Every structure is written in C-alpha cells, then in structure tokens.
Amino acid sequence: MMTIDGKQVAEKVLAECAEEIKALAAAGVTPGLAVVLVGEDPASQVYVSSKVKKCGEMGLHSRKIVLAADATQEELMAVVRELNADPAIHGILVQSPPPPHIDEDAVVRAIDPRKDVDGFHPENVAKLVLEDPSGFVPCTPAGCMRLIAESGISTVGAEAVVVGRSMIVGKPMAHLLVAKGSDATVTIAHSRTRDLAAVCRRADILIAAVGRPEMITADFVKDGAVVIDVGINRVKDESRKSGYRLTGDVAFEEVAPKCRAITPVPGGVGPMTIALLMSNTIKAAKLANG
Ligand code: GUN
C-alpha cells in the first residue's frame, strides 16, 4: 500500500509554476488572481486565505474581496464586472458555495471565460468535454489527474468510478478520466445509485467526491484499487483546540490496507487544488499577454 503524498506532488507543480513566473516576469508580466468570498463560512474563509497566501509566496499579485453575507446579487455582479475589466487581474475565483440567496450560475456566467481559472463557465465546461486544451480545467479534478499520473498509475483501460456528480469535481473528473490519453472506462455514481458499494467495488480507480465523512468503507473497495479522496469534512473533535478535525470521504484506516495507493486527508488532494489554481492563473496571464 502506497500513501500518495499530495504535498510533495504539489511542490513539484509549484516548482514548475515558479519557472513560468520567472519567464513572465522577464517579459514584464505579473500574473494576478482575485478571490471573492461572500459571507463568513469558516471553511471558505480558510480556503480563500490559503489561496491568497500561496499567491504571495509565489510572487503573484492577488486581491481578496470579501462581501457581507447579505450582499446582493447585483453587488457581487458589479465586483465581477470590475475584475473582468481590471488588466492586473488574470484570474477570478468566486468561492463556492455562496449564500443561498445568490444565483451562483449567473455569477459564473458573468466571469470573463478567459479569466475563469476555476473552469466553471459554460465555455470552459464545453472545452473540457470537447477536449479543447485552450480552456481552463477545474483545479481539483485536474489536481487528481496529476496525482494519479505522478504516482505512476496508468488509467488506460481501467475501470474508474467517480462518486459524486458536482460541477466542481464529479462531472469534470469523469470527463478527464474518459478523455483521449487517459482512456479510462468511467462510471459516475451518486446518492441515488442503486447498490453503491457494489458499483464502487468494480473500480480500479475510485474517486470519492461526495462530502460525507468516511462514507466509503472497506466493503466499497476492491483489493488493489487506487483510491483518491476528495472530501474535506469537518467533524467534531473535542480533543482538538479547534474543536474539530478534518476527515475525508473515505474511512482511511480500514480502506488503506486494501489499496494499491490512497490519498490521505489532509495532505492528499487539498494541496493539489491550490497548486493547479496557481497553474491556471499563470495560463490566464499568458493568454492575456499573447
Ligand atoms: N469550493 C470548493 N472547491 C472550490 C473550488 O475549487 N473553487 C471555488 N471557487 N470554490 C470551491
């Protein structure tokens, strides 16, 4: 059993980014990322801060824009329009999920697709499905693909099962796995899938992206499977100073012994998401500067 070290692979991606940032700097370009947070969700606050912090470490320009939880749709749309027009900003990210009164789909559609480093705009979704490399691929699934590749695991001809059908992870992940070059046979499973455990047991590569702590137990996993755990769940833990600990969608202790390879939480997919966000921001800066 191999535990996949997401921090180490993320460092490799970030080292590649550093090279590209140097080349852009020589051409007088500093990639810029704007991160927009609406409301005070504690997990989202952590994600947004770590994205902005990483920009600083990498020498990228960044802006963090925080709107109150009761900000209106129009206020948020105005922020997006301003960022679309700002030449120092190459990437725009609105942290998901926004408060329930916000129409997230309308916000995503308002982002200039050339600045959509999350890859959520319909134009970029279409490019992913069309396998057009000029688009932006959502950071988390792109990070999962890189983790699998860097671990020396071939997806060609493999049975891949993606649990979860979100537009952020599940659906783009399935498209990446089935795309030419990756060549997996893909099943997308979800909360309404009949006999989910049996479907998951078919998987050579199992991607857990459901957002339910430790839902994937040993009986969901075939011997020798590769398990990628996308979940970052906060569960109550009075023994911690914070009052909680982070756990994945996979019951790591019981699943790991059955696996060929597995990602831990934390330290698996999480660091890759930020690394790929830096990579997408650099791609956007190149796009804007020919
Ligand atoms: N919420 C959880 N993951 C993501 C992500 O990759 N991007 C954005 N914008 N929100 C998220």
PDB file of C-alpha atoms and ligand atoms in Angstrom:
ATOM      1  CA  MET A   1       0.000   0.000   0.000  1.00  0.00           C
ATOM      2  CA  MET A   2       1.281   3.427  -1.014  1.00  0.00           C
ATOM      3  CA  THR A   3       0.088   6.643   0.607  1.00  0.00           C
ATOM      4  CA  ILE A   4       0.184   9.307  -2.081  1.00  0.00           C
ATOM      5  CA  ASP A   5       1.937  12.432  -0.807  1.00  0.00           C
ATOM      6  CA  GLY A   6      -0.110  15.323  -2.199  1.00  0.00           C
ATOM      7  CA  LYS A   7       2.128  17.928  -0.609  1.00  0.00           C
ATOM      8  CA  GLN A   8       5.182  16.559  -2.385  1.00  0.00           C
ATOM      9  CA  VAL A   9       3.483  16.404  -5.800  1.00  0.00           C
ATOM     10  CA  ALA A  10       2.071  19.896  -5.236  1.00  0.00           C
ATOM     11  CA  GLU A  11       5.629  21.141  -4.570  1.00  0.00           C
ATOM     12  CA  LYS A  12       6.677  19.752  -7.941  1.00  0.00           C
ATOM     13  CA  VAL A  13       3.780  21.553  -9.698  1.00  0.00           C
ATOM     14  CA  LEU A  14       4.606  24.763  -7.822  1.00  0.00           C
ATOM     15  CA  ALA A  15       8.277  24.478  -8.841  1.00  0.00           C
ATOM     16  CA  GLU A  16       7.132  24.346 -12.481  1.00  0.00           C
ATOM     17  CA  CYS A  17       4.932  27.379 -11.797  1.00  0.00           C
ATOM     18  CA  ALA A  18       7.908  29.251 -10.323  1.00  0.00           C
ATOM     19  CA  GLU A  19       9.827  28.741 -13.581  1.00  0.00           C
ATOM     20  CA  GLU A  20       6.934  30.129 -15.622  1.00  0.00           C
ATOM     21  CA  ILE A  21       6.508  33.058 -13.250  1.00  0.00           C
ATOM     22  CA  LYS A  22      10.178  33.895 -13.745  1.00  0.00           C
ATOM     23  CA  ALA A  23       9.794  33.831 -17.532  1.00  0.00           C
ATOM     24  CA  LEU A  24       6.686  36.033 -17.333  1.00  0.00           C
ATOM     25  CA  ALA A  25       8.476  38.470 -15.014  1.00  0.00           C
ATOM     26  CA  ALA A  26      11.250  38.806 -17.607  1.00  0.00           C
ATOM     27  CA  ALA A  27       8.529  39.842 -20.061  1.00  0.00           C
ATOM     28  CA  GLY A  28       7.158  42.364 -17.539  1.00  0.00           C
ATOM     29  CA  VAL A  29       4.075  40.334 -16.620  1.00  0.00           C
ATOM     30  CA  THR A  30       2.940  39.508 -13.060  1.00  0.00           C
ATOM     31  CA  PRO A  31       0.009  37.065 -13.019  1.00  0.00           C
ATOM     32  CA  GLY A  32      -2.839  38.353 -10.854  1.00  0.00           C
ATOM     33  CA  LEU A  33      -5.624  36.435  -9.098  1.00  0.00           C
ATOM     34  CA  ALA A  34      -8.769  37.860  -7.492  1.00  0.00           C
ATOM     35  CA  VAL A  35     -10.504  35.711  -4.897  1.00  0.00           C
ATOM     36  CA  VAL A  36     -14.032  36.707  -3.928  1.00  0.00           C
ATOM     37  CA  LEU A  37     -15.733  35.473  -0.777  1.00  0.00           C
ATOM     38  CA  VAL A  38     -19.355  36.200   0.088  1.00  0.00           C
ATOM     39  CA  GLY A  39     -20.239  35.634   3.734  1.00  0.00           C
ATOM     40  CA  GLU A  40     -18.404  34.131   6.676  1.00  0.00           C
ATOM     41  CA  ASP A  41     -18.408  30.367   6.198  1.00  0.00           C
ATOM     42  CA  PRO A  42     -15.369  29.308   8.277  1.00  0.00           C
ATOM     43  CA  ALA A  43     -14.157  26.643   5.842  1.00  0.00           C
ATOM     44  CA  SER A  44     -14.460  29.018   2.880  1.00  0.00           C
ATOM     45  CA  GLN A  45     -12.530  31.659   4.853  1.00  0.00           C
ATOM     46  CA  VAL A  46      -9.680  29.174   5.308  1.00  0.00           C
ATOM     47  CA  TYR A  47      -9.668  28.178   1.619  1.00  0.00           C
ATOM     48  CA  VAL A  48      -9.728  31.794   0.426  1.00  0.00           C
ATOM     49  CA  SER A  49      -6.934  32.825   2.786  1.00  0.00           C
ATOM     50  CA  SER A  50      -4.720  29.909   1.789  1.00  0.00           C
ATOM     51  CA  LYS A  51      -5.206  30.720  -1.921  1.00  0.00           C
ATOM     52  CA  VAL A  52      -4.229  34.370  -1.355  1.00  0.00           C
ATOM     53  CA  LYS A  53      -1.305  33.344   0.849  1.00  0.00           C
ATOM     54  CA  LYS A  54       0.040  30.993  -1.812  1.00  0.00           C
ATOM     55  CA  CYS A  55      -0.105  33.823  -4.375  1.00  0.00           C
ATOM     56  CA  GLY A  56       2.093  35.875  -2.046  1.00  0.00           C
ATOM     57  CA  GLU A  57       4.607  33.048  -1.614  1.00  0.00           C
ATOM     58  CA  MET A  58       4.797  32.574  -5.386  1.00  0.00           C
ATOM     59  CA  GLY A  59       5.181  36.271  -6.174  1.00  0.00           C
ATOM     60  CA  LEU A  60       1.777  36.542  -7.810  1.00  0.00           C
ATOM     61  CA  HIS A  61      -0.376  39.636  -7.500  1.00  0.00           C
ATOM     62  CA  SER A  62      -3.610  38.929  -5.635  1.00  0.00           C
ATOM     63  CA  ARG A  63      -6.730  40.659  -4.421  1.00  0.00           C
ATOM     64  CA  LYS A  64      -9.031  39.296  -1.749  1.00  0.00           C
ATOM     65  CA  ILE A  65     -12.537  40.736  -1.878  1.00  0.00           C
ATOM     66  CA  VAL A  66     -14.898  39.896   0.965  1.00  0.00           C
ATOM     67  CA  LEU A  67     -18.581  40.781   0.748  1.00  0.00           C
ATOM     68  CA  ALA A  68     -21.004  40.575   3.671  1.00  0.00           C
ATOM     69  CA  ALA A  69     -23.263  37.526   3.914  1.00  0.00           C
ATOM     70  CA  ASP A  70     -26.229  39.742   2.980  1.00  0.00           C
ATOM     71  CA  ALA A  71     -24.547  41.255  -0.100  1.00  0.00           C
ATOM     72  CA  THR A  72     -26.923  41.415  -3.049  1.00  0.00           C
ATOM     73  CA  GLN A  73     -26.635  39.622  -6.363  1.00  0.00           C
ATOM     74  CA  GLU A  74     -26.081  42.987  -8.051  1.00  0.00           C
ATOM     75  CA  GLU A  75     -23.232  43.920  -5.676  1.00  0.00           C
ATOM     76  CA  LEU A  76     -21.486  40.650  -6.481  1.00  0.00           C
ATOM     77  CA  MET A  77     -22.106  41.047 -10.216  1.00  0.00           C
ATOM     78  CA  ALA A  78     -20.611  44.555 -10.026  1.00  0.00           C
ATOM     79  CA  VAL A  79     -17.455  43.139  -8.392  1.00  0.00           C
ATOM     80  CA  VAL A  80     -17.151  40.540 -11.150  1.00  0.00           C
ATOM     81  CA  ARG A  81     -17.576  43.198 -13.861  1.00  0.00           C
ATOM     82  CA  GLU A  82     -14.904  45.359 -12.249  1.00  0.00           C
ATOM     83  CA  LEU A  83     -12.482  42.411 -12.074  1.00  0.00           C
ATOM     84  CA  ASN A  84     -13.252  41.464 -15.698  1.00  0.00           C
ATOM     85  CA  ALA A  85     -12.122  44.967 -16.686  1.00  0.00           C
ATOM     86  CA  ASP A  86      -9.009  45.071 -14.450  1.00  0.00           C
ATOM     87  CA  PRO A  87      -5.897  44.387 -16.576  1.00  0.00           C
ATOM     88  CA  ALA A  88      -3.836  43.455 -13.480  1.00  0.00           C
ATOM     89  CA  ILE A  89      -6.239  40.581 -12.760  1.00  0.00           C
ATOM     90  CA  HIS A  90      -5.900  37.496 -14.965  1.00  0.00           C
ATOM     91  CA  GLY A  91      -7.863  35.033 -12.854  1.00  0.00           C
ATOM     92  CA  ILE A  92     -11.170  35.443 -10.996  1.00  0.00           C
ATOM     93  CA  LEU A  93     -12.466  32.954  -8.464  1.00  0.00           C
ATOM     94  CA  VAL A  94     -15.712  33.280  -6.523  1.00  0.00           C
ATOM     95  CA  GLN A  95     -15.530  30.850  -3.630  1.00  0.00           C
ATOM     96  CA  SER A  96     -18.295  28.258  -3.653  1.00  0.00           C
ATOM     97  CA  PRO A  97     -20.809  27.850  -2.144  1.00  0.00           C
ATOM     98  CA  PRO A  98     -22.159  31.407  -1.849  1.00  0.00           C
ATOM     99  CA  PRO A  99     -25.091  32.148   0.497  1.00  0.00           C
ATOM    100  CA  PRO A 100     -28.381  30.647  -0.724  1.00  0.00           C
ATOM    101  CA  HIS A 101     -29.894  33.945  -1.942  1.00  0.00           C
ATOM    102  CA  ILE A 102     -27.094  34.243  -4.542  1.00  0.00           C
ATOM    103  CA  ASP A 103     -27.637  32.833  -8.048  1.00  0.00           C
ATOM    104  CA  GLU A 104     -24.232  31.179  -8.432  1.00  0.00           C
ATOM    105  CA  ASP A 105     -24.850  30.137 -12.009  1.00  0.00           C
ATOM    106  CA  ALA A 106     -25.437  33.762 -13.056  1.00  0.00           C
ATOM    107  CA  VAL A 107     -22.232  34.819 -11.268  1.00  0.00           C
ATOM    108  CA  VAL A 108     -20.178  32.129 -13.017  1.00  0.00           C
ATOM    109  CA  ARG A 109     -21.604  33.147 -16.414  1.00  0.00           C
ATOM    110  CA  ALA A 110     -20.665  36.784 -15.717  1.00  0.00           C
ATOM    111  CA  ILE A 111     -16.962  35.924 -15.309  1.00  0.00           C
ATOM    112  CA  ASP A 112     -14.898  36.511 -18.451  1.00  0.00           C
ATOM    113  CA  PRO A 113     -14.200  32.926 -19.597  1.00  0.00           C
ATOM    114  CA  ARG A 114     -10.564  33.907 -20.253  1.00  0.00           C
ATOM    115  CA  LYS A 115     -10.276  34.751 -16.528  1.00  0.00           C
ATOM    116  CA  ASP A 116     -12.297  31.750 -15.302  1.00  0.00           C
ATOM    117  CA  VAL A 117      -9.450  29.914 -13.561  1.00  0.00           C
ATOM    118  CA  ASP A 118     -11.993  27.645 -11.811  1.00  0.00           C
ATOM    119  CA  GLY A 119     -13.171  26.340 -15.197  1.00  0.00           C
ATOM    120  CA  PHE A 120     -16.833  26.682 -14.187  1.00  0.00           C
ATOM    121  CA  HIS A 121     -18.009  28.943 -17.056  1.00  0.00           C
ATOM    122  CA  PRO A 122     -20.094  27.087 -19.702  1.00  0.00           C
ATOM    123  CA  GLU A 123     -17.487  27.955 -22.351  1.00  0.00           C
ATOM    124  CA  ASN A 124     -14.782  26.181 -20.344  1.00  0.00           C
ATOM    125  CA  VAL A 125     -17.098  23.277 -19.497  1.00  0.00           C
ATOM    126  CA  ALA A 126     -17.693  22.863 -23.232  1.00  0.00           C
ATOM    127  CA  LYS A 127     -13.963  22.951 -23.955  1.00  0.00           C
ATOM    128  CA  LEU A 128     -13.359  20.240 -21.348  1.00  0.00           C
ATOM    129  CA  VAL A 129     -15.986  17.995 -22.924  1.00  0.00           C
ATOM    130  CA  LEU A 130     -14.646  18.790 -26.423  1.00  0.00           C
ATOM    131  CA  GLU A 131     -11.080  18.086 -25.218  1.00  0.00           C
ATOM    132  CA  ASP A 132     -10.039  21.569 -26.384  1.00  0.00           C
ATOM    133  CA  PRO A 133      -6.875  22.341 -24.374  1.00  0.00           C
ATOM    134  CA  SER A 134      -7.353  26.125 -24.656  1.00  0.00           C
ATOM    135  CA  GLY A 135      -9.908  26.081 -21.819  1.00  0.00           C
ATOM    136  CA  PHE A 136      -9.491  26.021 -18.053  1.00  0.00           C
ATOM    137  CA  VAL A 137      -9.897  22.706 -16.241  1.00  0.00           C
ATOM    138  CA  PRO A 138     -11.345  22.843 -12.682  1.00  0.00           C
ATOM    139  CA  CYS A 139      -8.449  22.775 -10.221  1.00  0.00           C
ATOM    140  CA  THR A 140      -9.445  19.855  -8.007  1.00  0.00           C
ATOM    141  CA  PRO A 141     -10.074  17.268 -10.735  1.00  0.00           C
ATOM    142  CA  ALA A 142      -7.002  18.499 -12.642  1.00  0.00           C
ATOM    143  CA  GLY A 143      -5.042  18.000  -9.407  1.00  0.00           C
ATOM    144  CA  CYS A 144      -6.415  14.472  -9.007  1.00  0.00           C
ATOM    145  CA  MET A 145      -5.331  13.550 -12.544  1.00  0.00           C
ATOM    146  CA  ARG A 146      -1.840  14.882 -11.884  1.00  0.00           C
ATOM    147  CA  LEU A 147      -1.635  12.968  -8.574  1.00  0.00           C
ATOM    148  CA  ILE A 148      -2.563   9.739 -10.338  1.00  0.00           C
ATOM    149  CA  ALA A 149      -0.051  10.319 -13.146  1.00  0.00           C
ATOM    150  CA  GLU A 150       2.785  11.320 -10.797  1.00  0.00           C
ATOM    151  CA  SER A 151       2.164   8.167  -8.754  1.00  0.00           C
ATOM    152  CA  GLY A 152       2.950   6.087 -11.834  1.00  0.00           C
ATOM    153  CA  ILE A 153      -0.624   4.810 -12.143  1.00  0.00           C
ATOM    154  CA  SER A 154      -1.994   4.235 -15.637  1.00  0.00           C
ATOM    155  CA  THR A 155      -5.671   4.965 -16.245  1.00  0.00           C
ATOM    156  CA  VAL A 156      -5.713   3.411 -19.722  1.00  0.00           C
ATOM    157  CA  GLY A 157      -8.458   0.818 -19.943  1.00  0.00           C
ATOM    158  CA  ALA A 158      -9.045   0.984 -16.187  1.00  0.00           C
ATOM    159  CA  GLU A 159     -12.465   0.869 -14.541  1.00  0.00           C
ATOM    160  CA  ALA A 160     -12.856   4.259 -12.861  1.00  0.00           C
ATOM    161  CA  VAL A 161     -15.786   5.054 -10.586  1.00  0.00           C
ATOM    162  CA  VAL A 162     -16.423   8.662  -9.604  1.00  0.00           C
ATOM    163  CA  VAL A 163     -18.725   9.011  -6.605  1.00  0.00           C
ATOM    164  CA  GLY A 164     -20.332  12.445  -6.777  1.00  0.00           C
ATOM    165  CA  ARG A 165     -21.751  14.434  -9.703  1.00  0.00           C
ATOM    166  CA  SER A 166     -20.933  18.022  -8.758  1.00  0.00           C
ATOM    167  CA  MET A 167     -19.907  20.534 -11.387  1.00  0.00           C
ATOM    168  CA  ILE A 168     -16.820  21.344  -9.281  1.00  0.00           C
ATOM    169  CA  VAL A 169     -15.427  17.807  -9.028  1.00  0.00           C
ATOM    170  CA  GLY A 170     -17.511  14.795 -10.084  1.00  0.00           C
ATOM    171  CA  LYS A 171     -18.541  15.702 -13.620  1.00  0.00           C
ATOM    172  CA  PRO A 172     -15.241  17.287 -14.746  1.00  0.00           C
ATOM    173  CA  MET A 173     -13.328  14.405 -13.131  1.00  0.00           C
ATOM    174  CA  ALA A 174     -15.323  11.886 -15.156  1.00  0.00           C
ATOM    175  CA  HIS A 175     -14.619  13.799 -18.382  1.00  0.00           C
ATOM    176  CA  LEU A 176     -10.889  13.963 -17.671  1.00  0.00           C
ATOM    177  CA  LEU A 177     -10.722  10.240 -16.939  1.00  0.00           C
ATOM    178  CA  VAL A 178     -12.542   9.254 -20.123  1.00  0.00           C
ATOM    179  CA  ALA A 179     -10.674  11.728 -22.362  1.00  0.00           C
ATOM    180  CA  LYS A 180      -8.253  10.509 -25.017  1.00  0.00           C
ATOM    181  CA  GLY A 181      -4.875   9.788 -23.446  1.00  0.00           C
ATOM    182  CA  SER A 182      -6.425   8.968 -20.084  1.00  0.00           C
ATOM    183  CA  ASP A 183      -8.708   6.356 -21.636  1.00  0.00           C
ATOM    184  CA  ALA A 184     -10.466   5.038 -18.533  1.00  0.00           C
ATOM    185  CA  THR A 185     -13.892   3.413 -18.569  1.00  0.00           C
ATOM    186  CA  VAL A 186     -15.913   5.717 -16.335  1.00  0.00           C
ATOM    187  CA  THR A 187     -18.965   5.322 -14.144  1.00  0.00           C
ATOM    188  CA  ILE A 188     -20.442   8.343 -12.361  1.00  0.00           C
ATOM    189  CA  ALA A 189     -22.192   7.217  -9.196  1.00  0.00           C
ATOM    190  CA  HIS A 190     -24.165   9.394  -6.778  1.00  0.00           C
ATOM    191  CA  SER A 191     -26.576   9.403  -3.843  1.00  0.00           C
ATOM    192  CA  ARG A 192     -29.324   7.719  -5.879  1.00  0.00           C
ATOM    193  CA  THR A 193     -27.119   4.964  -7.327  1.00  0.00           C
ATOM    194  CA  ARG A 194     -28.523   1.520  -6.652  1.00  0.00           C
ATOM    195  CA  ASP A 195     -26.135  -0.680  -4.605  1.00  0.00           C
ATOM    196  CA  LEU A 196     -23.427   1.950  -4.478  1.00  0.00           C
ATOM    197  CA  ALA A 197     -20.990  -0.360  -2.681  1.00  0.00           C
ATOM    198  CA  ALA A 198     -21.196  -2.963  -5.478  1.00  0.00           C
ATOM    199  CA  VAL A 199     -20.658  -0.285  -8.142  1.00  0.00           C
ATOM    200  CA  CYS A 200     -17.633   1.066  -6.249  1.00  0.00           C
ATOM    201  CA  ARG A 201     -16.172  -2.433  -5.860  1.00  0.00           C
ATOM    202  CA  ARG A 202     -15.810  -2.578  -9.665  1.00  0.00           C
ATOM    203  CA  ALA A 203     -13.334   0.297  -9.539  1.00  0.00           C
ATOM    204  CA  ASP A 204      -9.631   0.002 -10.283  1.00  0.00           C
ATOM    205  CA  ILE A 205      -9.614   3.741  -9.590  1.00  0.00           C
ATOM    206  CA  LEU A 206     -12.154   5.092  -7.113  1.00  0.00           C
ATOM    207  CA  ILE A 207     -12.682   8.847  -6.792  1.00  0.00           C
ATOM    208  CA  ALA A 208     -14.642   9.841  -3.669  1.00  0.00           C
ATOM    209  CA  ALA A 209     -16.202  13.298  -4.006  1.00  0.00           C
ATOM    210  CA  VAL A 210     -19.416  13.177  -2.021  1.00  0.00           C
ATOM    211  CA  GLY A 211     -18.778  15.378   1.005  1.00  0.00           C
ATOM    212  CA  ARG A 212     -19.877  12.760   3.538  1.00  0.00           C
ATOM    213  CA  PRO A 213     -17.274  11.920   6.209  1.00  0.00           C
ATOM    214  CA  GLU A 214     -15.861   8.392   5.920  1.00  0.00           C
ATOM    215  CA  MET A 215     -18.785   7.156   3.829  1.00  0.00           C
ATOM    216  CA  ILE A 216     -16.532   4.951   1.688  1.00  0.00           C
ATOM    217  CA  THR A 217     -15.802   1.971   3.906  1.00  0.00           C
ATOM    218  CA  ALA A 218     -13.731  -1.160   3.199  1.00  0.00           C
ATOM    219  CA  ASP A 219     -16.711  -3.001   1.663  1.00  0.00           C
ATOM    220  CA  PHE A 220     -16.790  -0.355  -1.156  1.00  0.00           C
ATOM    221  CA  VAL A 221     -13.226  -1.092  -2.231  1.00  0.00           C
ATOM    222  CA  LYS A 222     -11.712  -3.853  -4.355  1.00  0.00           C
ATOM    223  CA  ASP A 223      -8.339  -5.283  -3.329  1.00  0.00           C
ATOM    224  CA  GLY A 224      -5.556  -3.403  -5.104  1.00  0.00           C
ATOM    225  CA  ALA A 225      -7.688  -0.361  -6.004  1.00  0.00           C
ATOM    226  CA  VAL A 226      -6.373   3.189  -6.214  1.00  0.00           C
ATOM    227  CA  VAL A 227      -8.478   5.485  -4.007  1.00  0.00           C
ATOM    228  CA  ILE A 228      -8.491   9.263  -4.417  1.00  0.00           C
ATOM    229  CA  ASP A 229     -10.271  11.013  -1.537  1.00  0.00           C
ATOM    230  CA  VAL A 230     -11.525  14.483  -2.492  1.00  0.00           C
ATOM    231  CA  GLY A 231     -13.535  15.017   0.697  1.00  0.00           C
ATOM    232  CA  ILE A 232     -12.515  17.642   3.241  1.00  0.00           C
ATOM    233  CA  ASN A 233     -15.047  17.287   6.044  1.00  0.00           C
ATOM    234  CA  ARG A 234     -15.003  18.956   9.436  1.00  0.00           C
ATOM    235  CA  VAL A 235     -16.077  16.579  12.179  1.00  0.00           C
ATOM    236  CA  LYS A 236     -16.443  17.449  15.840  1.00  0.00           C
ATOM    237  CA  ASP A 237     -13.403  16.539  17.943  1.00  0.00           C
ATOM    238  CA  GLU A 238     -13.338  17.910  21.464  1.00  0.00           C
ATOM    239  CA  SER A 239      -9.724  16.762  21.904  1.00  0.00           C
ATOM    240  CA  ARG A 240      -8.590  19.382  19.370  1.00  0.00           C
ATOM    241  CA  LYS A 241      -8.047  23.020  20.214  1.00  0.00           C
ATOM    242  CA  SER A 242     -10.148  23.990  17.189  1.00  0.00           C
ATOM    243  CA  GLY A 243     -12.958  21.660  18.314  1.00  0.00           C
ATOM    244  CA  TYR A 244     -12.853  19.751  15.033  1.00  0.00           C
ATOM    245  CA  ARG A 245     -10.642  17.601  12.853  1.00  0.00           C
ATOM    246  CA  LEU A 246     -10.592  17.116   9.089  1.00  0.00           C
ATOM    247  CA  THR A 247     -11.560  13.818   7.581  1.00  0.00           C
ATOM    248  CA  GLY A 248     -12.105  12.622   4.035  1.00  0.00           C
ATOM    249  CA  ASP A 249     -14.991  10.805   2.373  1.00  0.00           C
ATOM    250  CA  VAL A 250     -13.014   7.573   2.850  1.00  0.00           C
ATOM    251  CA  ALA A 251     -12.624   5.621   6.101  1.00  0.00           C
ATOM    252  CA  PHE A 252      -8.847   5.713   5.668  1.00  0.00           C
ATOM    253  CA  GLU A 253      -7.813   3.291   8.462  1.00  0.00           C
ATOM    254  CA  GLU A 254      -9.910   0.395   7.198  1.00  0.00           C
ATOM    255  CA  VAL A 255      -9.640   1.139   3.469  1.00  0.00           C
ATOM    256  CA  ALA A 256      -5.892   1.829   3.182  1.00  0.00           C
ATOM    257  CA  PRO A 257      -4.717  -1.785   3.800  1.00  0.00           C
ATOM    258  CA  LYS A 258      -6.754  -2.942   0.764  1.00  0.00           C
ATOM    259  CA  CYS A 259      -5.360  -0.334  -1.615  1.00  0.00           C
ATOM    260  CA  ARG A 260      -2.565  -0.209  -4.137  1.00  0.00           C
ATOM    261  CA  ALA A 261      -2.474   3.530  -3.438  1.00  0.00           C
ATOM    262  CA  ILE A 262      -4.585   6.013  -1.484  1.00  0.00           C
ATOM    263  CA  THR A 263      -4.569   9.752  -0.772  1.00  0.00           C
ATOM    264  CA  PRO A 264      -4.707  10.923   2.853  1.00  0.00           C
ATOM    265  CA  VAL A 265      -6.814  13.801   4.224  1.00  0.00           C
ATOM    266  CA  PRO A 266      -5.311  16.252   4.863  1.00  0.00           C
ATOM    267  CA  GLY A 267      -2.201  16.189   2.660  1.00  0.00           C
ATOM    268  CA  GLY A 268      -3.666  14.494  -0.420  1.00  0.00           C
ATOM    269  CA  VAL A 269      -5.855  16.283  -2.941  1.00  0.00           C
ATOM    270  CA  GLY A 270      -6.096  19.567  -0.987  1.00  0.00           C
ATOM    271  CA  PRO A 271      -2.574  20.896  -1.707  1.00  0.00           C
ATOM    272  CA  MET A 272      -3.009  19.948  -5.379  1.00  0.00           C
ATOM    273  CA  THR A 273      -6.097  22.154  -5.769  1.00  0.00           C
ATOM    274  CA  ILE A 274      -4.115  25.246  -4.797  1.00  0.00           C
ATOM    275  CA  ALA A 275      -1.143  24.268  -6.969  1.00  0.00           C
ATOM    276  CA  LEU A 276      -3.385  23.848 -10.010  1.00  0.00           C
ATOM    277  CA  LEU A 277      -5.038  27.191  -9.229  1.00  0.00           C
ATOM    278  CA  MET A 278      -1.613  28.837  -9.461  1.00  0.00           C
ATOM    279  CA  SER A 279      -1.007  26.968 -12.719  1.00  0.00           C
ATOM    280  CA  ASN A 280      -4.362  28.104 -14.163  1.00  0.00           C
ATOM    281  CA  THR A 281      -3.670  31.708 -13.135  1.00  0.00           C
ATOM    282  CA  ILE A 282      -0.344  31.585 -14.980  1.00  0.00           C
ATOM    283  CA  LYS A 283      -2.123  30.145 -18.024  1.00  0.00           C
ATOM    284  CA  ALA A 284      -4.622  33.036 -17.867  1.00  0.00           C
ATOM    285  CA  ALA A 285      -1.790  35.586 -17.650  1.00  0.00           C
ATOM    286  CA  LYS A 286      -0.141  34.050 -20.716  1.00  0.00           C
ATOM    287  CA  LEU A 287      -3.469  34.088 -22.566  1.00  0.00           C
ATOM    288  CA  ALA A 288      -3.919  37.792 -21.809  1.00  0.00           C
ATOM    289  CA  ASN A 289      -0.383  38.598 -22.957  1.00  0.00           C
ATOM    290  CA  GLY A 290      -0.249  36.658 -26.214  1.00  0.00           C
TER     291      GLY A 290
HETATM  292  N1  GUN B   1     -15.310  25.345  -3.269  1.00  0.00           N
HETATM  293  C1  GUN B   1     -14.755  24.118  -3.131  1.00  0.00           C
HETATM  294  N2  GUN B   1     -13.824  23.934  -4.078  1.00  0.00           N
HETATM  295  C2  GUN B   1     -13.789  25.062  -4.825  1.00  0.00           C
HETATM  296  C3  GUN B   1     -13.025  25.471  -5.949  1.00  0.00           C
HETATM  297  O1  GUN B   1     -12.177  24.756  -6.493  1.00  0.00           O
HETATM  298  N3  GUN B   1     -13.274  26.709  -6.411  1.00  0.00           N
HETATM  299  C4  GUN B   1     -14.212  27.524  -5.876  1.00  0.00           C
HETATM  300  N4  GUN B   1     -14.412  28.731  -6.408  1.00  0.00           N
HETATM  301  N5  GUN B   1     -14.958  27.164  -4.836  1.00  0.00           N
HETATM  302  C5  GUN B   1     -14.722  25.942  -4.311  1.00  0.00           C
END
